[in-house]
Short mmCIF file of C-alpha atoms in Angstrom, two decimals:
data_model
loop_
_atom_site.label_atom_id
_atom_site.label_comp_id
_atom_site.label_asym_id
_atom_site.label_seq_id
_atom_site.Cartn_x
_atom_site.Cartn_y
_atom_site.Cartn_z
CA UNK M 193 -62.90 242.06 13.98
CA UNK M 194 -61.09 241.36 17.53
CA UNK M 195 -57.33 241.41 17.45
CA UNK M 196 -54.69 239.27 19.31
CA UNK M 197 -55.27 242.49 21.94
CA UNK M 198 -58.48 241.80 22.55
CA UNK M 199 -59.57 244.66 20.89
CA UNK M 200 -61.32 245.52 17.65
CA UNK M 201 -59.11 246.49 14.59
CA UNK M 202 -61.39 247.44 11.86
CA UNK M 203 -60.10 247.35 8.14
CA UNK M 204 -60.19 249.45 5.90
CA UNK M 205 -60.30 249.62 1.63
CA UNK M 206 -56.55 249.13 1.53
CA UNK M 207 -56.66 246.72 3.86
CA UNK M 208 -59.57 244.67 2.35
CA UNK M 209 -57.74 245.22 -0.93
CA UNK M 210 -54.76 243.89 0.52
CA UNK M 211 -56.22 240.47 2.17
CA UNK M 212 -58.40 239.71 -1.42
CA UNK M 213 -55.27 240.31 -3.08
CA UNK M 214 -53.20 237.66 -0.64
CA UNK M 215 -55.87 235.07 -0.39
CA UNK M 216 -55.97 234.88 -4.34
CA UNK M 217 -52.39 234.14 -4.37
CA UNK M 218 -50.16 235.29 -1.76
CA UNK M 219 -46.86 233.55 -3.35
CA UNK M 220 -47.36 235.57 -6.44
CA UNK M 221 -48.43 239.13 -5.41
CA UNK M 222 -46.26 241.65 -4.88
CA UNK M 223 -46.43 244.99 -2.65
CA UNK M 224 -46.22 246.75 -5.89
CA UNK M 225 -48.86 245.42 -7.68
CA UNK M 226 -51.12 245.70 -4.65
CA UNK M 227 -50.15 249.36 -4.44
CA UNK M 228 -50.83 250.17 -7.79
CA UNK M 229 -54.52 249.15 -7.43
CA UNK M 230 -55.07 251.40 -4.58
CA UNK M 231 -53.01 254.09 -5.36
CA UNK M 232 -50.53 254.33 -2.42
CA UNK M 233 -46.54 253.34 -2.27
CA UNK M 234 -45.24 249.73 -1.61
CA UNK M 235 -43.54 250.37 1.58
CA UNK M 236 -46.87 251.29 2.80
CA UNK M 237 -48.67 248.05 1.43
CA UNK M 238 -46.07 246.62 3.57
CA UNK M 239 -46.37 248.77 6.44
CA UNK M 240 -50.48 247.61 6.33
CA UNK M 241 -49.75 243.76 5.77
CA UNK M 242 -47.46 243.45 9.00
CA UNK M 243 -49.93 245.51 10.65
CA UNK M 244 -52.72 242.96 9.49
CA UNK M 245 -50.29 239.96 10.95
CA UNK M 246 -49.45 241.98 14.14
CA UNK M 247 -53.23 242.26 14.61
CA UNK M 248 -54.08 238.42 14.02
CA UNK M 249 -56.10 239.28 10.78
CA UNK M 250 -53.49 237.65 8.63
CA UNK M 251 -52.45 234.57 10.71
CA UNK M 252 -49.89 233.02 7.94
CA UNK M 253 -49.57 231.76 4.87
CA UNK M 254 -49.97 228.48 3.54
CA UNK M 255 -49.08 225.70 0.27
CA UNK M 256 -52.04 224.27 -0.92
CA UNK M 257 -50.46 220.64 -1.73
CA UNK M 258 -52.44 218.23 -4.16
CA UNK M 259 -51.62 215.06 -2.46
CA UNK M 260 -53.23 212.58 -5.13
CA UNK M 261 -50.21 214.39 -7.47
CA UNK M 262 -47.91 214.46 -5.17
CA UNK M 263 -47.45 210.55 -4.53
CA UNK M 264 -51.48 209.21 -5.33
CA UNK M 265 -52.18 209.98 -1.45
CA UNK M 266 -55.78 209.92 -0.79
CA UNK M 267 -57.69 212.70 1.28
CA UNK M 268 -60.26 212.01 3.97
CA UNK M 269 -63.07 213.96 5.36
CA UNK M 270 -64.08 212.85 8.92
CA UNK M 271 -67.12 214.23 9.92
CA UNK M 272 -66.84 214.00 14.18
CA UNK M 273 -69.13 214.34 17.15
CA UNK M 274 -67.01 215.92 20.24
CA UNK M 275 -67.75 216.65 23.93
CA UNK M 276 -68.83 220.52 23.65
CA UNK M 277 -66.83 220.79 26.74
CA UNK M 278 -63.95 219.45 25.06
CA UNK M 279 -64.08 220.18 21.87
CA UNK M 280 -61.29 222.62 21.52
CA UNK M 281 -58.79 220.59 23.39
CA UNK M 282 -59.82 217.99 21.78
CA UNK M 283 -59.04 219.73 18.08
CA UNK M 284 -55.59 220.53 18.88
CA UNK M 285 -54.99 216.50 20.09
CA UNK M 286 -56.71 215.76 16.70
CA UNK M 287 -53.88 217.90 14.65
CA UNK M 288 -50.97 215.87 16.31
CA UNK M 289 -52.24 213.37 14.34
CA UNK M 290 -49.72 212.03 11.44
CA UNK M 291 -51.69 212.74 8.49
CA UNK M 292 -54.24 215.17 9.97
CA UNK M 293 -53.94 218.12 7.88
CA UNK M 294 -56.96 220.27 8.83
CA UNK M 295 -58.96 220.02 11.75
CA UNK M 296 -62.68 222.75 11.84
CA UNK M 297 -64.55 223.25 15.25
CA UNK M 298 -68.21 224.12 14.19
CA UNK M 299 -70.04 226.44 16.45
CA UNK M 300 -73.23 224.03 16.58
CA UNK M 301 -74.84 220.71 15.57
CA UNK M 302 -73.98 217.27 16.66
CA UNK M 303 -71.35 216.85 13.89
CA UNK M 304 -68.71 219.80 15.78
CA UNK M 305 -64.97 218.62 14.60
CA UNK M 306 -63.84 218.18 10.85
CA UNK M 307 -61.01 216.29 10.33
CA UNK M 308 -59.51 216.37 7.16
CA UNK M 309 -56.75 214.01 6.65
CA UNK M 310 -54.05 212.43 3.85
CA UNK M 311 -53.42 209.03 3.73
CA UNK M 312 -51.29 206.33 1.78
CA UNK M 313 -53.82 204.05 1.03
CA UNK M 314 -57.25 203.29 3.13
CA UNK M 315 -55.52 201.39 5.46
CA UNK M 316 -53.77 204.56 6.58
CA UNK M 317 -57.01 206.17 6.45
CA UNK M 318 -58.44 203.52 9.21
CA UNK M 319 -55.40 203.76 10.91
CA UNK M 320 -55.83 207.59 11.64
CA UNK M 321 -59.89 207.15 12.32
CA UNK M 322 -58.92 205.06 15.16
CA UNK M 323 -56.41 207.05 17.00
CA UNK M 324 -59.31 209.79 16.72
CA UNK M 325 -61.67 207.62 18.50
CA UNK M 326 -59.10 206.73 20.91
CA UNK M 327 -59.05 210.21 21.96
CA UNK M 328 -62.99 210.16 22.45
CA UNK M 329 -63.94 211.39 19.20
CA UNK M 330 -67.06 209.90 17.84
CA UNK M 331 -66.95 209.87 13.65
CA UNK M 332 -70.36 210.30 12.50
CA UNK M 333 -69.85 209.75 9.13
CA UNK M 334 -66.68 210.49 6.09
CA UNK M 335 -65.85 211.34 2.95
CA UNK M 336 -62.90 210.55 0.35
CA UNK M 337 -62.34 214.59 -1.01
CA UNK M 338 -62.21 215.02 -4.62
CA UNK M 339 -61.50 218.33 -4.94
CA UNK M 340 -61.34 221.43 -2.95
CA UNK M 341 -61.55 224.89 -4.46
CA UNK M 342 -60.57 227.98 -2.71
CA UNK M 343 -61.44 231.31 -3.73
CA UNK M 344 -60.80 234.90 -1.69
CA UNK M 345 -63.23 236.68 -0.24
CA UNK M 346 -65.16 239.02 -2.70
CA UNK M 347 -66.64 242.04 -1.18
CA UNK M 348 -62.67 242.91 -0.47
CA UNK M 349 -62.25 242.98 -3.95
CA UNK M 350 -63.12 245.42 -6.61
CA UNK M 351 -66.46 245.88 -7.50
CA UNK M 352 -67.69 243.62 -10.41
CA UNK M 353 -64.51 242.03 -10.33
CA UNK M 354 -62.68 244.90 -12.06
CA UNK M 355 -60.36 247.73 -10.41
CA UNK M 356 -61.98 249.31 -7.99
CA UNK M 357 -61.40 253.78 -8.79
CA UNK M 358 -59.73 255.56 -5.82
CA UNK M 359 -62.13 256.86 -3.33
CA UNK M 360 -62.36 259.06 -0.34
CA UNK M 361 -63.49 257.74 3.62
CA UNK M 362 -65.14 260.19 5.86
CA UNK M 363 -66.44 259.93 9.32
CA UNK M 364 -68.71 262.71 10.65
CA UNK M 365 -68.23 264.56 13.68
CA UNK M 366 -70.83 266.65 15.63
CA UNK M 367 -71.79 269.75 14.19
CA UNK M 368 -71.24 269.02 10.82
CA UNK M 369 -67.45 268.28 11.24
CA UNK M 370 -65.74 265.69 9.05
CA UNK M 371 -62.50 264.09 9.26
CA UNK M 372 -61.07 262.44 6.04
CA UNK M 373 -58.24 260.29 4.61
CA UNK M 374 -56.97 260.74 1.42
CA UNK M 375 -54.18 259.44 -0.71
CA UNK M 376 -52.11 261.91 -2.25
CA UNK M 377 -52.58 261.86 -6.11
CA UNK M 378 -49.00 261.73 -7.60
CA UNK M 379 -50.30 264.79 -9.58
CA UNK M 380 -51.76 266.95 -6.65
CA UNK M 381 -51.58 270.85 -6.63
CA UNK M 382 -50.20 270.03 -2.82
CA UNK M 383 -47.76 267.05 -3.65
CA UNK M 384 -43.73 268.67 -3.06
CA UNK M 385 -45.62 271.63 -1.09
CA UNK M 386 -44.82 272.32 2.55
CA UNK M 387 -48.24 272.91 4.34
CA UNK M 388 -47.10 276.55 4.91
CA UNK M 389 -46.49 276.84 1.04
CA UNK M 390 -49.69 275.04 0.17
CA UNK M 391 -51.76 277.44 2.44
CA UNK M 392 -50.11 280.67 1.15
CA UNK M 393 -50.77 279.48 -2.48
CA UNK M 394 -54.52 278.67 -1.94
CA UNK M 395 -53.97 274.94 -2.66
CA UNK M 396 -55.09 274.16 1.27
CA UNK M 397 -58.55 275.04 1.46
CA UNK M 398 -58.64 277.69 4.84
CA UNK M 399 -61.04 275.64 6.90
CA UNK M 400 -59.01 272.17 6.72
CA UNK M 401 -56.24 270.97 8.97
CA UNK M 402 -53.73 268.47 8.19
CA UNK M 403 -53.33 266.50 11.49
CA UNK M 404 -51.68 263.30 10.58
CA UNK M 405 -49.74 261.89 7.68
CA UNK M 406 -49.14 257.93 7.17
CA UNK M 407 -45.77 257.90 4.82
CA UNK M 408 -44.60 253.95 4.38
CA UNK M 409 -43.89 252.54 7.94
CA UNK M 410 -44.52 256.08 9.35
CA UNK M 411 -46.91 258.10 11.36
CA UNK M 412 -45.96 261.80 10.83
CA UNK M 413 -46.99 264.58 12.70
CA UNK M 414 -47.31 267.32 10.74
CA UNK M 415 -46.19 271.13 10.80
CA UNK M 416 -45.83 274.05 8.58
CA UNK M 417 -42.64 272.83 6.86
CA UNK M 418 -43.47 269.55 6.60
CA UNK M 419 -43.79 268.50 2.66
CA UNK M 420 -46.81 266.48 1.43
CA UNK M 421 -45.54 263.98 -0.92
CA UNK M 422 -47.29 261.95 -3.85
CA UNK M 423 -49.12 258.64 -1.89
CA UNK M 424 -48.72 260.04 1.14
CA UNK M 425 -52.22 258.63 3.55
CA UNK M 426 -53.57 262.42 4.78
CA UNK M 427 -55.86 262.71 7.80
CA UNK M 428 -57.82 265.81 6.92
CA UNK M 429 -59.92 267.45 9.80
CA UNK M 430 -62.68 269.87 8.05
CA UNK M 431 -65.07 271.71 10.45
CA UNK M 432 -68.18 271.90 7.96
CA UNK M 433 -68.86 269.30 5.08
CA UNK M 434 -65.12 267.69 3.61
CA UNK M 435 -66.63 268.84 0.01
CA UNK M 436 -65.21 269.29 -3.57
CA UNK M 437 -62.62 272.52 -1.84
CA UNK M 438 -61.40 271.28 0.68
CA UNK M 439 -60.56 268.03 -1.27
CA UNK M 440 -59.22 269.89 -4.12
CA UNK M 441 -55.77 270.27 -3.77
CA UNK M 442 -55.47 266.61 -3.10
CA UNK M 443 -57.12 265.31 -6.29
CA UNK M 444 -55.22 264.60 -9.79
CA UNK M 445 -56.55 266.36 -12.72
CA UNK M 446 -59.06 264.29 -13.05
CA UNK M 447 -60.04 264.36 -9.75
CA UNK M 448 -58.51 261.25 -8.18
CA UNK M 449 -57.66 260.39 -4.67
CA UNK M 450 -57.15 257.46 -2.82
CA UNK M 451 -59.42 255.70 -0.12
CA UNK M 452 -57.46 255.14 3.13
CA UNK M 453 -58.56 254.22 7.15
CA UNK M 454 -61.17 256.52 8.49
CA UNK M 455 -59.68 257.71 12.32
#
C-alpha cells in the first residue's frame, strides 16, 4: 500500500485488526475493545490508528445518512462517460455539486465517473444531471438506489468470523537468522524483568537480542535495565530458528503471545 510519502507502508495483524474493526463501526469501537482482541494496550491501538491516518490508510471517517428517513429524499445513481484526460478534474467539479454526495472514477470502460446523488424530488434529480452535463459529462444511463449495504473488509478480520488467537510474525534473515515481534503476555516469565535480570535468571534465551520495544506512542531502545512490561510490542533478533526457547519467556502459561509488525 503507498502512503501520502510516496512510499509503501505495509500493515500488519494489528493493523488489519484495527481497520476491520473501524470500518464495522468506527463511532462505536473503542481502543480498548480493539486492544483486547489483539492482546496489546489501548494507548498503543491509538498510537497504530494515527499512524494509519498519518500514512493515508485511514483517510477519515464518515455518517452513513439514510436520506429517504431523513426527510423522504431520493438517491440517484448516475452512471457517466468522461474525457479519460479529464476525468479526475472532472470528478472533483462533479462533487461541488449541491446534492452530489459520492462521486467513483473507474479505472476502465466507457462508463468511468459514478455520481451518486440526493435529491428532493426528481425534479432536483434533473436539475443536478444537467449541471453534470454542463460540465461535459456524458450520463450513460441511472439508477434510483434502494439500498446500499456496507460491510468491512474480511480477510482483516478474524478467521471464520470469530477471535482470531494471538500469534507470532517472523521474517527470515540470511543464514538462518530470524527477527520476531511479539506481544508481551501479561503473564510472561520476562514481564516486570529488566533485560539484565531476565538474562541472569534464564528467562532470555542466550542467543536472542532485544533490539527494539514499541510501548504505547513509544519506540524504546532498549538496554540492560530497561524493564519489559506486560503488552509491550518486542523486536526479537535470533541468529538461528526464533523456536519454542527463544520465545519462551514471552509466552503466558499457555503459551500465548501476540502478533505485531514484522521489521
Amino acid at each position: 500500500m503507498t502512503d501520502r510519502t510516496g512510499g509503501d507502508y505495509r500493515l500488519d495483524e494489528i493493523d488489519r485488526r484495527i481497520v476491520y474493526a473501524l470500518m464495522g463501526d468506527a463511532r462505536n469501537t473503542s481502543a480498548p475493545a480493539i486492544a483486547e482482541e489483539v492482546s496489546v494496550s489501548p494507548a498503543t491501538i491509538r498510537n497504530r490508528i494515527a499512524k494509519l491516518e498519518e500514512h493515508g490508510v485511514i483517510e477519515g471517517y464518515h455518517a452513513t445518512v439514510d436520506f429517504e428517513r431523513a426527510e423522504g429524499s431520493l438517491m440517484n445513481l448516475f452512471l457517466c462517460h468522461a474525457p479519460f484526460d479529464e476525468v479526475e478534474g472532472l470528478a472533483r467539479r462533479v462533487g461541488t455539486v449541491p446534492g452530489v454526495v459520492n462521486v467513483r472514477e473507474l479505472m476502465g470502460g466507457r462508463m468511468n465517473l459514478h455520481v451518486l446523488a440526493v435529491g428532493t424530488d426528481t425534479s432536483d434529480l434533473r436539475r443536478i444531471g444537467r449541471e453534470l452535463e454542463k460540465m461535459n459529462v456524458e450520463i450513460e444511463d441511472e439508477f434510483l438506489l434502494q439500498n446500499e449495504h456496507t460491510f468491512p473488509y474480511a480477510p482483516y478480520g478474524p478467521a471464520d468470523g470469530h477471535r482470531r488467537e494471538p500469534l507470532t510474525d517472523y521474517i527470515s534473515l540470511t543464514g538462518g537468522a530470524e527477527v520476531v515481534e511479539v506481544t508481551v503476555h501479561e503473564d510472561a516469565p520476562i514481564a516486570g524483568r529488566t533485560l539484565e535480570e531476565a538474562d541472569a535468571d534464564g528467562v532470555l534465551d542466550e542467543h536472542t537480542l532485544v533490539i527494539a520495544i514499541e510501548r504505547d506512542d513509544d519506540v524504546i531502545t532498549p538496554h540492560g535495565d530497561t524493564e519489559i512490561r506486560p503488552y509491550d510490542v518486542v523486536t526479537v533478533f535470533s541468529p538461528t530458528d526464533a523456536d519454542e526457547p527463544a520465545l519462551r519467556g514471552f509466552r503466558g502459561p499457555d503459551g500465548d503471545v501476540g502478533s505485531t509488525r514484522v521489521h
